[in-house]
Amino acid sequence: MNDPVLYLKQDKIGKTGSKDIIQKYFHLVNQNESEEVTIIDIGCGPGNVTHDTLMPLFKNPIRKVVGIDVTEKTIKFANATYGNEKLSFEVLNIGNVVPEKYISFFDYVFSFSALQWIRDQRQLFLNINKIMKPNGQMLFSFVAQTILYDIFQSVWRRPEYAPYITDFYLAQSIFQKSKEPVKEFRAILENAGFEISMIKLEEINAKNRSLIDFKEFFASLNPYYNKMPDHLKENFMLHHLEQVQRDAEVEGPNNYYMKFNMFVVYAKKK
Ligand SMILES: C[S@@+](CC[C@H](N)C(=O)[O-])C[C@H]1O[C@@H](n2cnc3c(N)ncnc32)[C@H](O)[C@@H]1O
């Protein structure tokens, strides 16, 4: 994440309905624990969803909530804005080796609109399994397929930008072109040691978006925007907006909408 403040300001495109998904599916989460619980929110971004939406839903006493994200700036913002004695934020890449202190540590794992960034999904879910206690629960959603990734591809592959793109598939779900995403993903989760109670694709529509909304969204979250040299930044942005005009569906002047097919999963560690 490039800019947590801008990301919070434009709460329309990037969050792909984290709050709605939590409100719709949190009832699946079992809260019969008698002891204080431990919770992790993976890819927490600025921390608002962790603090404002997730934590108030817990009836059990909470021992510790950890929000993790790969971007230092975001974690600094989250700690300064929402950190307290129970809730803290850490820079941690869940795709890498998990720290010893978190092995079999968490009762609950949550993650919203983040796990599409990790391309080695097998390793990712083995890692998540490792940090959970036996019978630990996880509820998450992430983008499986969206035209937004095609927009990224069209712009990033232009000859003037391509030399600065280190990974053309960064931030893109490995399921983008899959014909049977649910079947493929189910197999990954089962092989990683999860018992799945719910796995589905849910269509989220980001509606009524102006080009300004898209501009703020790209500036806050596009992984290559900050990495472009200064003389290319403006055009890089303009080319994304041109591509939105070409590819997104239009409902009226300066009024676009974009569909996101999200995985929504509730599962337990076996
Ligand atoms: C679209 S934001 C979602 C933020 C928040 N969960 C929400 O629902 O608003 C995705 C976040 O995932 C983070 N992220 C990407 N790869 C990650 C990784 N390997 N480990 C942890 N966080 C990651 C990004 O830095 C970004 O802040």
Coordinates of N, CA, C and O in Angstrom, one line a residue, residues 9 31 43 45 56 81 83-84 89 94 101 105 142 147 179 184 187 190 210 212-213 225 232 239 247:
K9 N -9.5 7.5 2.6 CA -10.4 8.6 2.0 C -11.2 8.0 0.9 O -12.4 8.2 0.9
Q31 N -18.0 -18.7 18.6 CA -17.3 -18.0 19.7 C -17.6 -18.7 21.1 O -18.0 -18.0 22.0
G43 N -2.8 -8.7 6.1 CA -3.0 -7.7 5.1 C -4.0 -6.6 5.6 O -4.9 -6.2 4.9
G45 N -3.8 -3.5 6.1 CA -3.8 -2.1 5.6 C -3.8 -1.1 6.7 O -3.0 -1.3 7.7
P56 N -15.1 -5.2 17.5 CA -16.4 -5.1 18.3 C -17.3 -6.3 18.2 O -18.2 -6.5 18.9
T81 N -2.7 5.2 14.9 CA -4.1 5.5 14.9 C -4.9 4.6 15.8 O -5.9 5.0 16.4
G83 N -3.5 1.6 17.6 CA -2.8 0.7 18.5 C -3.2 0.9 19.9 O -3.5 2.0 20.4
N84 N -3.3 -0.2 20.7 CA -3.6 -0.1 22.1 C -3.0 -1.3 22.8 O -2.3 -2.1 22.2
F89 N 0.1 -3.7 15.5 CA 0.3 -3.9 14.1 C 1.8 -4.2 13.8 O 2.7 -3.5 14.5
I94 N 3.2 -12.6 5.1 CA 2.7 -13.9 5.4 C 3.1 -15.0 4.4 O 3.0 -16.2 4.7
K101 N 7.4 -17.1 17.2 CA 6.5 -16.7 18.3 C 5.0 -16.9 17.9 O 4.1 -16.9 18.8
F105 N -0.4 -20.1 17.5 CA -0.7 -19.0 18.4 C -2.1 -18.5 18.3 O -2.7 -18.0 19.3
F142 N -10.9 -12.7 -0.7 CA -10.0 -12.0 -1.5 C -10.4 -12.0 -3.0 O -11.3 -12.8 -3.3
I147 N -11.6 -7.5 -13.8 CA -11.1 -6.8 -15.0 C -10.0 -5.8 -14.6 O -9.2 -5.4 -15.5
K179 N -10.7 -21.5 -15.0 CA -12.1 -21.8 -15.4 C -12.9 -22.4 -14.2 O -14.1 -22.4 -14.1
E184 N -10.2 -25.5 -7.8 CA -8.8 -25.4 -7.6 C -8.4 -24.9 -6.2 O -7.5 -25.4 -5.6
A187 N -9.0 -27.5 -3.3 CA -7.9 -28.5 -3.3 C -6.7 -27.9 -2.5 O -6.1 -28.6 -1.7
E190 N -7.6 -27.8 1.3 CA -7.7 -29.1 1.9 C -6.3 -29.7 2.0 O -6.0 -30.3 3.1
S210 N -16.2 7.6 -10.1 CA -15.7 8.6 -11.1 C -14.3 8.3 -11.4 O -13.6 7.5 -10.7
I212 N -12.0 10.4 -10.8 CA -11.2 10.8 -9.6 C -11.1 9.7 -8.6 O -10.0 9.5 -8.0
D213 N -12.2 9.0 -8.4 CA -12.1 7.8 -7.5 C -11.0 6.9 -7.9 O -10.2 6.4 -7.1
Y225 N 3.0 2.5 -8.9 CA 2.8 4.0 -9.0 C 4.0 4.7 -8.4 O 4.7 5.5 -9.0
L232 N 7.7 9.8 -15.5 CA 6.7 8.9 -16.1 C 5.4 8.8 -15.3 O 4.4 8.3 -15.7
H239 N -2.6 6.7 -18.3 CA -2.9 5.5 -19.0 C -3.8 4.5 -18.3 O -4.6 3.8 -18.9
D247 N -12.3 -0.1 -20.5 CA -12.7 -1.5 -20.1 C -13.8 -1.5 -19.0 O -14.5 -2.6 -19.0

